[in-house]
Backbone as a chain_set.jsonl record, in Angstrom:
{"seq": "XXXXXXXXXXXXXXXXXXXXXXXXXXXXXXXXXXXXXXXXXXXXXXXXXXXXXXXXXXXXXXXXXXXXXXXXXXXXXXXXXXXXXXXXXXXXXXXXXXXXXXXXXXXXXXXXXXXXXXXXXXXXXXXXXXXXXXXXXXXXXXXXXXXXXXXXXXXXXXXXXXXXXXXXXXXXXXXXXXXXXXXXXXXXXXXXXXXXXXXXXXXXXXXXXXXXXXXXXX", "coords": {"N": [[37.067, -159.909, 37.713], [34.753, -161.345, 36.712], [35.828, -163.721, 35.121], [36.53, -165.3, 38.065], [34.644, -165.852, 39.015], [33.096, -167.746, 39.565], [33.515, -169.463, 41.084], [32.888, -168.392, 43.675], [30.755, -166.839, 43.832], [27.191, -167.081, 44.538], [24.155, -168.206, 43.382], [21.351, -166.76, 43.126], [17.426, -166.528, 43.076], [15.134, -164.594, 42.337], [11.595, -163.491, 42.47], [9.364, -161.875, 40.226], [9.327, -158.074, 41.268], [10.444, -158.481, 43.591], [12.373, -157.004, 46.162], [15.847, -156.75, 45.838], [17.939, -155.132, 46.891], [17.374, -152.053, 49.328], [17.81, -148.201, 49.134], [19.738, -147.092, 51.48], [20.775, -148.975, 52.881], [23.251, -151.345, 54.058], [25.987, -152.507, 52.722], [28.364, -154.975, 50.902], [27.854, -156.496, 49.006], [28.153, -157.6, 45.683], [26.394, -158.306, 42.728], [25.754, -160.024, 39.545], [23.631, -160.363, 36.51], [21.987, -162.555, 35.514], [20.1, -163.532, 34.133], [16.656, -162.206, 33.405], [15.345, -158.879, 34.53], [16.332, -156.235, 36.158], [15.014, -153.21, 37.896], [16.062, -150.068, 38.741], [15.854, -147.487, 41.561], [16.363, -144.202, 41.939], [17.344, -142.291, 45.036], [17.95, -140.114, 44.762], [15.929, -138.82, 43.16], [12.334, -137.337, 42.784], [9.642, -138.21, 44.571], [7.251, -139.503, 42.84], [8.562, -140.979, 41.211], [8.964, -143.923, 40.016], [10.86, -145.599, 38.451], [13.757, -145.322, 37.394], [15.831, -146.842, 35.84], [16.96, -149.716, 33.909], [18.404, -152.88, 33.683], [20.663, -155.401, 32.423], [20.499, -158.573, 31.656], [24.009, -159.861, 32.173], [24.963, -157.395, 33.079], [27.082, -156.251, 35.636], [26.351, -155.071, 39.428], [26.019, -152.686, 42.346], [28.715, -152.158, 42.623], [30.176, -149.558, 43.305], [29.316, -149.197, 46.435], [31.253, -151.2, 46.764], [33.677, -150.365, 46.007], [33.781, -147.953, 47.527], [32.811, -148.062, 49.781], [29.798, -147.314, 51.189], [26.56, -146.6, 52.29], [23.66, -147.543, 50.285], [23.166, -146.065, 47.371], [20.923, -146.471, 45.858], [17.496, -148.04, 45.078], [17.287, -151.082, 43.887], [15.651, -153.492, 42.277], [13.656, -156.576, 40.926], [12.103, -156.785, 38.12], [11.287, -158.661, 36.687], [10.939, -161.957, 36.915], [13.968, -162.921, 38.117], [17.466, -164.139, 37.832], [20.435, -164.031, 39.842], [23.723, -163.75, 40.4], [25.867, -163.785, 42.859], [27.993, -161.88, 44.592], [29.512, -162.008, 47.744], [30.248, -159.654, 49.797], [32.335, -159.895, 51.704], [34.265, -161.944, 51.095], [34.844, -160.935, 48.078], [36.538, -158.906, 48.833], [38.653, -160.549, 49.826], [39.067, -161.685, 47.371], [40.585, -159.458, 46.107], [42.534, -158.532, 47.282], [44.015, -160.698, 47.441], [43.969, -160.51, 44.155], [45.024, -157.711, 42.769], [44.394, -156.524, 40.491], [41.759, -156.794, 40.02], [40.317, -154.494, 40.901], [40.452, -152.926, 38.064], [38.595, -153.591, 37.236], [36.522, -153.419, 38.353], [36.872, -150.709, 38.99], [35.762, -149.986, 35.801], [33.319, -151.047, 35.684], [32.177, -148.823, 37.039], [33.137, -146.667, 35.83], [31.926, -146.876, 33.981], [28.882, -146.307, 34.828], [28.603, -144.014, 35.779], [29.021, -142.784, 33.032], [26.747, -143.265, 32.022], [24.608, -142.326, 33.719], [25.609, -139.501, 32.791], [24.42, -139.784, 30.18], [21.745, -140.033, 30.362], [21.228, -137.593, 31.72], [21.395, -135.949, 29.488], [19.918, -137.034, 27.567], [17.756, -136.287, 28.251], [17.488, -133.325, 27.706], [17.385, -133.202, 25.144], [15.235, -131.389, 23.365], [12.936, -131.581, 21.088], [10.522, -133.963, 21.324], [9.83, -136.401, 20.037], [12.671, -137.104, 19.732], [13.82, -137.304, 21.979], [12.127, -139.149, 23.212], [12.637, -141.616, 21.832], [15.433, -141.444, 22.381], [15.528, -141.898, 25.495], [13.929, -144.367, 25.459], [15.641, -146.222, 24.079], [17.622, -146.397, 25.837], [16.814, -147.042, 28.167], [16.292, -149.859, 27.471], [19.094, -150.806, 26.843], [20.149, -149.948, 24.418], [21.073, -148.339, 23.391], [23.426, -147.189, 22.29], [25.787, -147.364, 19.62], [28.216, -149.362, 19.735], [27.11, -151.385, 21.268], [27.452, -154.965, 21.722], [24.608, -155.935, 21.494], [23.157, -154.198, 20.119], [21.439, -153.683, 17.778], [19.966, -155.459, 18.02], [16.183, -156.39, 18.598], [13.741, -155.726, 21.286], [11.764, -156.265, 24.575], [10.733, -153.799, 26.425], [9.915, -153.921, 29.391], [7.427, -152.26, 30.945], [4.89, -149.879, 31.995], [3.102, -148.014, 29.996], [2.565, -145.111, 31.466], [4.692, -144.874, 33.25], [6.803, -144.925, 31.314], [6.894, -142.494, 29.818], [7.002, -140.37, 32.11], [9.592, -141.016, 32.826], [10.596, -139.834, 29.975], [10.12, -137.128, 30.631], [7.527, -136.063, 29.645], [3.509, -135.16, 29.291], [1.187, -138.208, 29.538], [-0.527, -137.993, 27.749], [1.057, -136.95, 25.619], [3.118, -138.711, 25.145], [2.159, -140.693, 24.476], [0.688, -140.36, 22.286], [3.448, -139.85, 20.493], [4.227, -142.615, 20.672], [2.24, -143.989, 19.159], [2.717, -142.28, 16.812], [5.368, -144.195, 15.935], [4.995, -146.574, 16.408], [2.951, -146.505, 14.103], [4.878, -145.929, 11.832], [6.825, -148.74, 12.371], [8.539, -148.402, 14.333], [8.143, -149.149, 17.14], [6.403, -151.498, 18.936], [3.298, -151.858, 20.702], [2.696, -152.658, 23.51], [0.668, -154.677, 26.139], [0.985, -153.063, 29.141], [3.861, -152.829, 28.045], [6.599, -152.103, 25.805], [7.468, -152.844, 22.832], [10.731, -152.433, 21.137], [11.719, -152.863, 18.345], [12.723, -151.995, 16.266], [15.654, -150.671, 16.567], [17.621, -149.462, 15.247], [16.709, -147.481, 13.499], [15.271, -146.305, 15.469], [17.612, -145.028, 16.312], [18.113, -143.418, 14.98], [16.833, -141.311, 14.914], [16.676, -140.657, 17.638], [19.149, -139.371, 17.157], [18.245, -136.9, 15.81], [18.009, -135.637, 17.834], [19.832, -134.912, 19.021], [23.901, -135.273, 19.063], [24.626, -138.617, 19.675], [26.394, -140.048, 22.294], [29.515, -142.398, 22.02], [29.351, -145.267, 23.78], [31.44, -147.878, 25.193], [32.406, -150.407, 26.844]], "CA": [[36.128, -160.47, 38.651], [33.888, -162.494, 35.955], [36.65, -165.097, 35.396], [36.603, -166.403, 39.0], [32.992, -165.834, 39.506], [31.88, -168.994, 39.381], [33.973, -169.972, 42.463], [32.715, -167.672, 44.323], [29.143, -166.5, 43.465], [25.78, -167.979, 44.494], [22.843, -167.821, 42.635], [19.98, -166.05, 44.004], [16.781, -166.305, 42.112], [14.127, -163.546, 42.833], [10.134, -163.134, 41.91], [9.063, -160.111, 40.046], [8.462, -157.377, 42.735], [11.322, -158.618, 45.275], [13.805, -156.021, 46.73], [17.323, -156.766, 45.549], [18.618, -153.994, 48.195], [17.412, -150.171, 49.2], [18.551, -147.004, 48.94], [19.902, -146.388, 52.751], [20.889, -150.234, 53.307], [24.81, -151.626, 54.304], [26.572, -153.978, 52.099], [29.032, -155.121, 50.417], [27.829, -157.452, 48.137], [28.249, -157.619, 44.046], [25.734, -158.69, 41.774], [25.382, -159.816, 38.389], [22.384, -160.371, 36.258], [22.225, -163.989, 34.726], [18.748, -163.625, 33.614], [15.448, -161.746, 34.03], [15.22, -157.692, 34.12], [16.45, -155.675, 37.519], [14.897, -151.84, 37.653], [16.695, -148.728, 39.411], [15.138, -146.293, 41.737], [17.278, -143.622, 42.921], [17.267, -141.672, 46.232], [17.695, -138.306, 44.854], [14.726, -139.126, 42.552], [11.438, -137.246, 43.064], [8.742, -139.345, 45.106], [6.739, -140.007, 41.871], [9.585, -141.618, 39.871], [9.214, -145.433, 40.392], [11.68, -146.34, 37.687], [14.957, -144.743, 36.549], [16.516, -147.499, 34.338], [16.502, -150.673, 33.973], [19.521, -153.358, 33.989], [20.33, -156.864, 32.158], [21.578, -159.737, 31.966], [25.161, -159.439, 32.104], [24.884, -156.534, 34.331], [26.866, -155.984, 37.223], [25.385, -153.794, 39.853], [26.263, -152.892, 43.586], [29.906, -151.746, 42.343], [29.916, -148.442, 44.438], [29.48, -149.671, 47.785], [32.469, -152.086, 47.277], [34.678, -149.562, 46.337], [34.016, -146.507, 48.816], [32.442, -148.795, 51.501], [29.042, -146.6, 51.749], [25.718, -146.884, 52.325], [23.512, -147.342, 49.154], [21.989, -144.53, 47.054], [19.814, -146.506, 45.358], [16.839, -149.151, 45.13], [17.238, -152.321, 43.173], [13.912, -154.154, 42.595], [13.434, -157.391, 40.23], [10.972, -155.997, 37.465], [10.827, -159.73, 36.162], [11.665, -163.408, 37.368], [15.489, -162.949, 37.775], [18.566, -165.087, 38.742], [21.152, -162.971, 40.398], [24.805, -164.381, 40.685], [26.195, -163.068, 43.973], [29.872, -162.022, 45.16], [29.652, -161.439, 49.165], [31.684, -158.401, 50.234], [34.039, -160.059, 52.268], [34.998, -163.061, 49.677], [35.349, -160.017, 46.869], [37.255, -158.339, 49.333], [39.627, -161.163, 49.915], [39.951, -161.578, 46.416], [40.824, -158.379, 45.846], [43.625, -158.582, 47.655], [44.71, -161.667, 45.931], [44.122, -160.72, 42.724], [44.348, -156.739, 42.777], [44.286, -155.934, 39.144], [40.598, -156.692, 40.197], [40.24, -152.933, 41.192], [40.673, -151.761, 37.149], [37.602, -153.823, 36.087], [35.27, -152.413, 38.887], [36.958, -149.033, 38.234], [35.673, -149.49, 34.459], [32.183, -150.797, 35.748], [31.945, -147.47, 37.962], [32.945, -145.724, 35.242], [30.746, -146.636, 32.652], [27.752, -146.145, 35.709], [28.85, -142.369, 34.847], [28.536, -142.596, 32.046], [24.86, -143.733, 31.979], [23.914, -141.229, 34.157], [25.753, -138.107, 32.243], [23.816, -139.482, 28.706], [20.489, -140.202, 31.065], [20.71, -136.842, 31.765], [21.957, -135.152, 28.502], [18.405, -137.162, 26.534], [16.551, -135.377, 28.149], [17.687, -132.038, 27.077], [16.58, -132.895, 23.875], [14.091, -130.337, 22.631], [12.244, -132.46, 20.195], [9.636, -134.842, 21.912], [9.781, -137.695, 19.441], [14.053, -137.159, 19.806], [13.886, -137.64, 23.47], [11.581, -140.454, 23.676], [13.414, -142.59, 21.175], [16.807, -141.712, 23.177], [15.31, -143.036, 26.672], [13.588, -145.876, 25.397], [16.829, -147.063, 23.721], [19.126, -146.038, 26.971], [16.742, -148.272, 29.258], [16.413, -151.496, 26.874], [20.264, -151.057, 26.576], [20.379, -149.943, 22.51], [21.577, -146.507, 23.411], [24.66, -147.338, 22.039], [25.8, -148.455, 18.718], [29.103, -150.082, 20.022], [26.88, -152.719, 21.86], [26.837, -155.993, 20.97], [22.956, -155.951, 20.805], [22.573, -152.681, 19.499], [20.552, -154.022, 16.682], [18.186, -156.323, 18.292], [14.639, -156.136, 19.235], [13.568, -156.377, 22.867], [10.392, -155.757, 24.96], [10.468, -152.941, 27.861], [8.559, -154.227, 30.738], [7.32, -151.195, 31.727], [3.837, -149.503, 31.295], [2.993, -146.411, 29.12], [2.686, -144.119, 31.853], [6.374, -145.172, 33.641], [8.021, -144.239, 30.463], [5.942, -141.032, 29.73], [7.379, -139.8, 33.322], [10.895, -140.906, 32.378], [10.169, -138.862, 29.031], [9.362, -136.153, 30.923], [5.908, -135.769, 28.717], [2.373, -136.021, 29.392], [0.576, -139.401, 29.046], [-1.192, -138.158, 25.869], [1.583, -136.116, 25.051], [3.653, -139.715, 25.043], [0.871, -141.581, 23.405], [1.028, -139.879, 20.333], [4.71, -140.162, 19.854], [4.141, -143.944, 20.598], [0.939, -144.147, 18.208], [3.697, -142.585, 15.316], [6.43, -145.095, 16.57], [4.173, -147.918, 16.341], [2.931, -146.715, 12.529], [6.28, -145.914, 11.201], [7.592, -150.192, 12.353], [9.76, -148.594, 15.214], [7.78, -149.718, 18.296], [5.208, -152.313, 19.05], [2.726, -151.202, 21.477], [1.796, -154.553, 23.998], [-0.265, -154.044, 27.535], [1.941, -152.967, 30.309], [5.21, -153.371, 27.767], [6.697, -151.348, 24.799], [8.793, -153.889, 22.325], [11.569, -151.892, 20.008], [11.502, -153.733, 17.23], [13.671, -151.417, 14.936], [16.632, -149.958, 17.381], [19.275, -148.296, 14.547], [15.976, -146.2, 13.351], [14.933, -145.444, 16.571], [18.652, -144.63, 17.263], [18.641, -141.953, 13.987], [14.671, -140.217, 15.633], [17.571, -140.035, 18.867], [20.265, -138.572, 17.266], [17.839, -136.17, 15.163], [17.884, -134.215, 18.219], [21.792, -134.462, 19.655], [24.473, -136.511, 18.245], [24.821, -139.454, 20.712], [28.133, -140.363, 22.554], [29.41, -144.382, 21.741], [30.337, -145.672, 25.105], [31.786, -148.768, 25.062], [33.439, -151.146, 27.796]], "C": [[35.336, -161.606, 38.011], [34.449, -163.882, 36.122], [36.857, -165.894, 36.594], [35.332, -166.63, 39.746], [32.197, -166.9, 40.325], [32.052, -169.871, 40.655], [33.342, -169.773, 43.995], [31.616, -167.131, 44.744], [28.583, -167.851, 44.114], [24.886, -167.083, 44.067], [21.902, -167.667, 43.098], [18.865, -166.009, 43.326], [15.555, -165.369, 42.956], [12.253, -163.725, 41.998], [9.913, -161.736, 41.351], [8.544, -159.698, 41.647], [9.504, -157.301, 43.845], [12.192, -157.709, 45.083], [15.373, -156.624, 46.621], [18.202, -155.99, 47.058], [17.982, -152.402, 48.112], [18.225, -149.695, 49.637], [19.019, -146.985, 50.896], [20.907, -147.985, 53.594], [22.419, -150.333, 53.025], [24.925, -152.681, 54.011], [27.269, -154.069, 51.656], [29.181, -156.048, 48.869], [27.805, -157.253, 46.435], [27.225, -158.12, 43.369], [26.059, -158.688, 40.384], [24.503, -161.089, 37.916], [22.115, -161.685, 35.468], [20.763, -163.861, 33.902], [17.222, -162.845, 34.126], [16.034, -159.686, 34.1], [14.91, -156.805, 35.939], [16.14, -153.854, 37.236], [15.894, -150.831, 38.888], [15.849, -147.887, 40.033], [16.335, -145.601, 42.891], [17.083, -142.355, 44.027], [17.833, -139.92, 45.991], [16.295, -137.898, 43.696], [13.547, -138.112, 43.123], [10.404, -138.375, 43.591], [7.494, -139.715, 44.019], [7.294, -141.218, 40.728], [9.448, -143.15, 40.819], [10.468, -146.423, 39.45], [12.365, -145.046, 36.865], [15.614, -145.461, 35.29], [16.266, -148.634, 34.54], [18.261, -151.695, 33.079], [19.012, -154.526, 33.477], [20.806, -157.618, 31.922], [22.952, -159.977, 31.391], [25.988, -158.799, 32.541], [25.637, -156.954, 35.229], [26.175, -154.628, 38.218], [25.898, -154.288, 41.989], [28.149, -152.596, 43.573], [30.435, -150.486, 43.574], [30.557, -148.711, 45.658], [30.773, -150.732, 47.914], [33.396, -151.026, 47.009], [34.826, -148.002, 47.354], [33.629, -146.921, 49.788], [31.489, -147.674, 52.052], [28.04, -147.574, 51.306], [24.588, -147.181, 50.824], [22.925, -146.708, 48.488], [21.403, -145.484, 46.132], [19.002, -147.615, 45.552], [16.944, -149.876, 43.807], [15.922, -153.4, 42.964], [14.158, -154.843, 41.256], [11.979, -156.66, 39.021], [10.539, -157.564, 37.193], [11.419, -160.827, 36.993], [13.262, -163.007, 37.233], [16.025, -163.752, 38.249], [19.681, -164.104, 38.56], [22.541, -163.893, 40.841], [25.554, -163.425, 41.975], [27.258, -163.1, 44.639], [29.499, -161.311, 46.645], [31.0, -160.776, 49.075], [32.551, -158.909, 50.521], [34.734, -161.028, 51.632], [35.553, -161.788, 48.384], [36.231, -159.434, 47.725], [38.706, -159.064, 49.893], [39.905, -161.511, 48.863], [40.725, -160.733, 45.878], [42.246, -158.235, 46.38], [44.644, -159.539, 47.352], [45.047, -161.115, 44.635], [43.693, -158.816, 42.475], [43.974, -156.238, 41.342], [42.439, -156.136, 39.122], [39.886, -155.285, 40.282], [39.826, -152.569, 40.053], [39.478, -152.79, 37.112], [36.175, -153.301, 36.993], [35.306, -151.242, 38.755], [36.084, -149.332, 37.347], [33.745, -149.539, 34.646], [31.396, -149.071, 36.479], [31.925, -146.228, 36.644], [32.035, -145.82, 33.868], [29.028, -146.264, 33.566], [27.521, -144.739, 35.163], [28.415, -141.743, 33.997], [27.35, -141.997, 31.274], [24.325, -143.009, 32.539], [24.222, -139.633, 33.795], [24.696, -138.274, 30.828], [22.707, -139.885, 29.395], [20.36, -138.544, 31.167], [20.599, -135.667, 30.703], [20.724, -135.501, 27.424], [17.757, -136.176, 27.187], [16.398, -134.032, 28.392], [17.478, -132.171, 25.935], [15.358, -132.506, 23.723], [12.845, -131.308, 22.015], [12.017, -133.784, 21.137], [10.357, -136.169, 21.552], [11.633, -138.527, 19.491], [14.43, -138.131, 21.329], [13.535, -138.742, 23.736], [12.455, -141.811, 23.189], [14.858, -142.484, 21.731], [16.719, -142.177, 24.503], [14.792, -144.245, 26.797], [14.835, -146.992, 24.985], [18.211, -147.5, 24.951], [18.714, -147.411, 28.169], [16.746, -149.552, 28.78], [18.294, -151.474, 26.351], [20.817, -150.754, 24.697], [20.515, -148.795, 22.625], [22.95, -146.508, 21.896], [24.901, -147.892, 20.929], [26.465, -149.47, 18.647], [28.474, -151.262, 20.624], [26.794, -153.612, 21.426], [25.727, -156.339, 20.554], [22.689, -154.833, 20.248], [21.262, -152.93, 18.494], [19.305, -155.187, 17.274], [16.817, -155.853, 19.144], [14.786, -155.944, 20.275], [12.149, -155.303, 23.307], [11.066, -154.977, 26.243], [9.445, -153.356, 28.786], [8.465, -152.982, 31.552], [5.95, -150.888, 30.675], [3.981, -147.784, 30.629], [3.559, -145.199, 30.081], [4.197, -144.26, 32.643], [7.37, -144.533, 33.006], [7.607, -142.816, 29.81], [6.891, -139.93, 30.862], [9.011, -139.804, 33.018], [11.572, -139.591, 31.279], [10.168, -137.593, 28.985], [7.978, -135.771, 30.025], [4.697, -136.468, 29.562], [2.282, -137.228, 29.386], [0.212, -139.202, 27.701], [-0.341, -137.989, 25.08], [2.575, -137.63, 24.393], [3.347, -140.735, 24.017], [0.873, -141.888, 22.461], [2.22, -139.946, 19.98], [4.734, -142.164, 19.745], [3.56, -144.452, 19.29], [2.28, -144.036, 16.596], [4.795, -143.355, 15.352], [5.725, -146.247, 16.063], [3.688, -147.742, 14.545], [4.081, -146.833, 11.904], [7.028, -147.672, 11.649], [8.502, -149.984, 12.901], [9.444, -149.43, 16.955], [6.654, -150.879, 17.979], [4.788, -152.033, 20.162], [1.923, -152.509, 21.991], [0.982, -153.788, 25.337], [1.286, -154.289, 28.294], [3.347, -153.034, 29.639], [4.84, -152.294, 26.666], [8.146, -152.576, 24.0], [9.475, -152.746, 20.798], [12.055, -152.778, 19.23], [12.745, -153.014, 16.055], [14.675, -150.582, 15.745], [17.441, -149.349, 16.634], [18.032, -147.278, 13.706], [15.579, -145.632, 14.301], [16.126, -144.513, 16.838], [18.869, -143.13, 16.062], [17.68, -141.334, 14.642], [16.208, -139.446, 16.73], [18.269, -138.473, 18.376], [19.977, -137.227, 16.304], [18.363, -134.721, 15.987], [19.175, -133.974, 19.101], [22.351, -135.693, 18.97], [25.11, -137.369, 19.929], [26.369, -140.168, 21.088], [28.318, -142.597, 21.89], [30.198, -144.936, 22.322], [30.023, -147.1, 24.967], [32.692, -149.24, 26.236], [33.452, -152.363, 27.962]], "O": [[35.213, -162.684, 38.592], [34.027, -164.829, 36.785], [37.291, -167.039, 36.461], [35.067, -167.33, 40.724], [31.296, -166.965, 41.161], [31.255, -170.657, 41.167], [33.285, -170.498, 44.988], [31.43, -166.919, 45.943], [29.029, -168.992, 44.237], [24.741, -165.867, 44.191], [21.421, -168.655, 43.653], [19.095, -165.13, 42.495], [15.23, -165.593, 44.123], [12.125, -164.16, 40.854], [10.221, -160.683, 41.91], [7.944, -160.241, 42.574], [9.558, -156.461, 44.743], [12.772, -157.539, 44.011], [15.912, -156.913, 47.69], [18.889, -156.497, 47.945], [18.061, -151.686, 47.114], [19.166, -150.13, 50.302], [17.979, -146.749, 51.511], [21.536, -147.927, 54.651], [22.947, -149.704, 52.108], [24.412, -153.686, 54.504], [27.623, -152.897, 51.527], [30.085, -156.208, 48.048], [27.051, -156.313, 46.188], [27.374, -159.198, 43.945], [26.554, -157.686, 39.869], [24.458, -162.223, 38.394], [22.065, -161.33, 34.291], [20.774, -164.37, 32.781], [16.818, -163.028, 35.274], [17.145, -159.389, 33.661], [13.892, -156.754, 36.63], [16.894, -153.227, 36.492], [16.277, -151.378, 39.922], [14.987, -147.389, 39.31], [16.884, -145.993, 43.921], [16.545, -141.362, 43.538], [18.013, -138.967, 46.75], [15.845, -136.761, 43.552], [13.813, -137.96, 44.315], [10.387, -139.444, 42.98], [6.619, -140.365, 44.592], [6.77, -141.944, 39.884], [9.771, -143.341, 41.992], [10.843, -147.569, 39.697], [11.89, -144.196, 36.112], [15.866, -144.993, 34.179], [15.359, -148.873, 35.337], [18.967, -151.23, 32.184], [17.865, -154.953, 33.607], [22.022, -157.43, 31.932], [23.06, -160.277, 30.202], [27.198, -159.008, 32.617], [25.262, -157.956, 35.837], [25.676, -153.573, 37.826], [26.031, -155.339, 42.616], [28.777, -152.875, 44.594], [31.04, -150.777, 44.606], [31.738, -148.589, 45.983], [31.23, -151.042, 49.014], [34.039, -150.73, 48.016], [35.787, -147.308, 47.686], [33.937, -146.359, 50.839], [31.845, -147.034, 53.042], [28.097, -148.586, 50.607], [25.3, -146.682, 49.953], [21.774, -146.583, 48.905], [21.486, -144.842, 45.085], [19.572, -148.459, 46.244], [16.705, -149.304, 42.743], [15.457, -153.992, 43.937], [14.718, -154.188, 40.378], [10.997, -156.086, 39.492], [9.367, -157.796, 37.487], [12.369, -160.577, 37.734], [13.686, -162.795, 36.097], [15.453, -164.368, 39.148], [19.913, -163.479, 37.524], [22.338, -164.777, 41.674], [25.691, -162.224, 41.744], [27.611, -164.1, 45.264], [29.214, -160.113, 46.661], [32.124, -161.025, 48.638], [33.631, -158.727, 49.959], [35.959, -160.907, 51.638], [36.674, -161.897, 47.887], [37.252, -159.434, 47.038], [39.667, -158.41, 50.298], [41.092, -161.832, 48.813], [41.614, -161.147, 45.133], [43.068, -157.714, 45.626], [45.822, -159.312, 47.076], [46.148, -161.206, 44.093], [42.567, -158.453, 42.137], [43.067, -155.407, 41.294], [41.84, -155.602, 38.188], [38.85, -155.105, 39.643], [38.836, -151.846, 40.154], [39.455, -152.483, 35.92], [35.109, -152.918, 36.511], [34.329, -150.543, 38.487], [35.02, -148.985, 37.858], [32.963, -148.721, 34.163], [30.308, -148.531, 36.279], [31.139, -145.296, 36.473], [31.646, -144.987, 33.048], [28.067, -145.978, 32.852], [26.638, -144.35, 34.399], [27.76, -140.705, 33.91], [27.057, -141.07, 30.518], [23.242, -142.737, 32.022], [23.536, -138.695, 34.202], [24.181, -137.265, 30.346], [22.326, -140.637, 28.498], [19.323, -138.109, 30.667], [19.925, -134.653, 30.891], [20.417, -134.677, 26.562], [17.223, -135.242, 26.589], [15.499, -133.533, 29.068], [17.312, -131.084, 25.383], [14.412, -133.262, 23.943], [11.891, -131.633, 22.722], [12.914, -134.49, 21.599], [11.118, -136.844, 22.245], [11.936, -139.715, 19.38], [15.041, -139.173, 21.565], [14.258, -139.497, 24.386], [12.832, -142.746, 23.895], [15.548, -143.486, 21.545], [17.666, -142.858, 24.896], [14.948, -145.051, 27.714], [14.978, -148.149, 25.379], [19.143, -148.303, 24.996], [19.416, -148.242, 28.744], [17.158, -150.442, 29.523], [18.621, -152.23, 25.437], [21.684, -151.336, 24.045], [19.961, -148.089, 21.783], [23.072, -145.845, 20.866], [24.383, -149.004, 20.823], [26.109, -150.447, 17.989], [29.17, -152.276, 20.587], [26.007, -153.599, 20.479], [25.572, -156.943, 19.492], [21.524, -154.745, 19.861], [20.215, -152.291, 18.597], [18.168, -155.503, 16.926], [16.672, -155.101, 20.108], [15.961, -155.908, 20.64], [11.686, -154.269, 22.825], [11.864, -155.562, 26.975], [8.255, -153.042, 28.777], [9.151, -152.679, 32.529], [5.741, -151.206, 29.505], [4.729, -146.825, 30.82], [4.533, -144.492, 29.823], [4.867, -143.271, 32.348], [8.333, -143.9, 33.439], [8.518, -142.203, 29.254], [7.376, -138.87, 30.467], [9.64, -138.747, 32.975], [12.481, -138.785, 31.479], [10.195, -136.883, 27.98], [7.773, -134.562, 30.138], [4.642, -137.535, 30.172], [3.387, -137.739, 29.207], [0.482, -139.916, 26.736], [-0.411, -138.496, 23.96], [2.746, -137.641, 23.174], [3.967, -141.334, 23.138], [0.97, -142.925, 21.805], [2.244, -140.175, 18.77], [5.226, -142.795, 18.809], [4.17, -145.157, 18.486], [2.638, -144.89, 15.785], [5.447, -143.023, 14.362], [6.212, -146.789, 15.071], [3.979, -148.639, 13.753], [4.331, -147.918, 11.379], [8.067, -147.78, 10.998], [9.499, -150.672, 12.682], [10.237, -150.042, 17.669], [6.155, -151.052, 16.867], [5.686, -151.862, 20.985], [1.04, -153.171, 21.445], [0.77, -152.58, 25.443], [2.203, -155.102, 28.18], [4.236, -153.286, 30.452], [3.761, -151.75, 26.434], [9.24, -152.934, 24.436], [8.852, -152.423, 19.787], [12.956, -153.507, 19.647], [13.426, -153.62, 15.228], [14.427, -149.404, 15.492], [18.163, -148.549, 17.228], [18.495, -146.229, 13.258], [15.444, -144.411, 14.228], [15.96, -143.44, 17.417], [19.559, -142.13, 16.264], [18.244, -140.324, 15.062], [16.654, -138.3, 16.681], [18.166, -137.302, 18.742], [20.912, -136.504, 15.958], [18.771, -133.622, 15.614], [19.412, -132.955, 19.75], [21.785, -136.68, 18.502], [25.738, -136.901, 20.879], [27.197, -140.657, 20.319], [27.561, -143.514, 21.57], [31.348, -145.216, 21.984], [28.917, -147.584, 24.729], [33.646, -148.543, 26.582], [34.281, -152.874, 28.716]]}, "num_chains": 1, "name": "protein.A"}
């Protein structure tokens, strides 16, 4: 799909805040993430949870609905300034039929979606606080993984304390304080409204203190 993208796509640019698509809404359309930071909220979610994960540039997203042709289980929301490259359903759907070997690379996006949501839910069965936190902070800035090409670099979480506390499952205070020793130890930096991981292959040993982490790659 990437390789003829460019034919095909238009570029959509969004404001923090704007609705990408909700959970209940009919489409067909493809996305991917050229720039800027798209969050997740999903429709089997509790009504407290404002943020499940968080998606980036490079990202596709909206995979699903092109291949089973349903409605959408989840909300998409711009966390930051984004530009959004955009494959309309029925153009992907006439390429598709052109060019079917198209099928195995949305299969692979679908199946790495899977993925992300069997080791989303497998952190946070880790026991150990400080284990847990350092395996969802790494899963939503994308450094879950060591196979990634960024695995090793920095990056800021746009998201506030209490957001990722809830993710965490932990208190606020209870969060705090794992932050507070995160931030002494030179694994986090602690900004307003943001958390920047600064040291991702020590955060990723705190992870794997408390399970040994899968290394999904696609």
């Amino acid at each position: 799909i990437a390789d003829v993208a460019a034919a095909s796509d238009r570029l959509k640019s969004l404001a923090a805040g704007s609705v990408v698509f909700r959970a209940g809404d009919v489409g067909g359309d493809l996305f991917r993430i050229v720039s800027g930071v798209v969050t997740v909220q999903c429709r089997f979610t509790h009504q407290d949870a404002v943020l499940m994960h968080m998606m980036w540039p490079g990202e596709w997203f909206g995979t699903m609905e092109v291949m089973v042709e349903r409605k959408r289980n989840y909300t998409a929301i711009a966390r930051t300034e984004v530009t959004l490259l955009r494959m309309p359903g029925n153009e992907l759907q006439a390429l598709l039929r052109r060019r079917p070997e198209g099928i195995i690379k949305l299969g692979r996006h679908a199946v790495y979606g899977f993925d992300l949501a069997m080791q989303a839910a497998a952190d946070l069965l880790i026991r150990d606080a400080s284990a847990r936190c350092a395996a969802v902070l790494l899963r939503l800035a994308d450094r879950r993984w060591v196979s990634r090409p960024n695995a090793g670099l920095p990056i800021e979480l746009p998201a506030p304390q209490s957001e990722l506390a809830m993710l965490c499952n932990l208190s606020r205070s209870s969060f705090s304080r794992v932050m507070k020793e995160f931030a002494a130890s030179g694994l986090v930096t602690l900004n307003y409204r943001s958390v920047t991981l600064t040291d991702p292959a020590r955060l990723r040993s705190v992870a794997e203190a408390g399970r040994p982490t899968a290394n999904v790659s696609y």
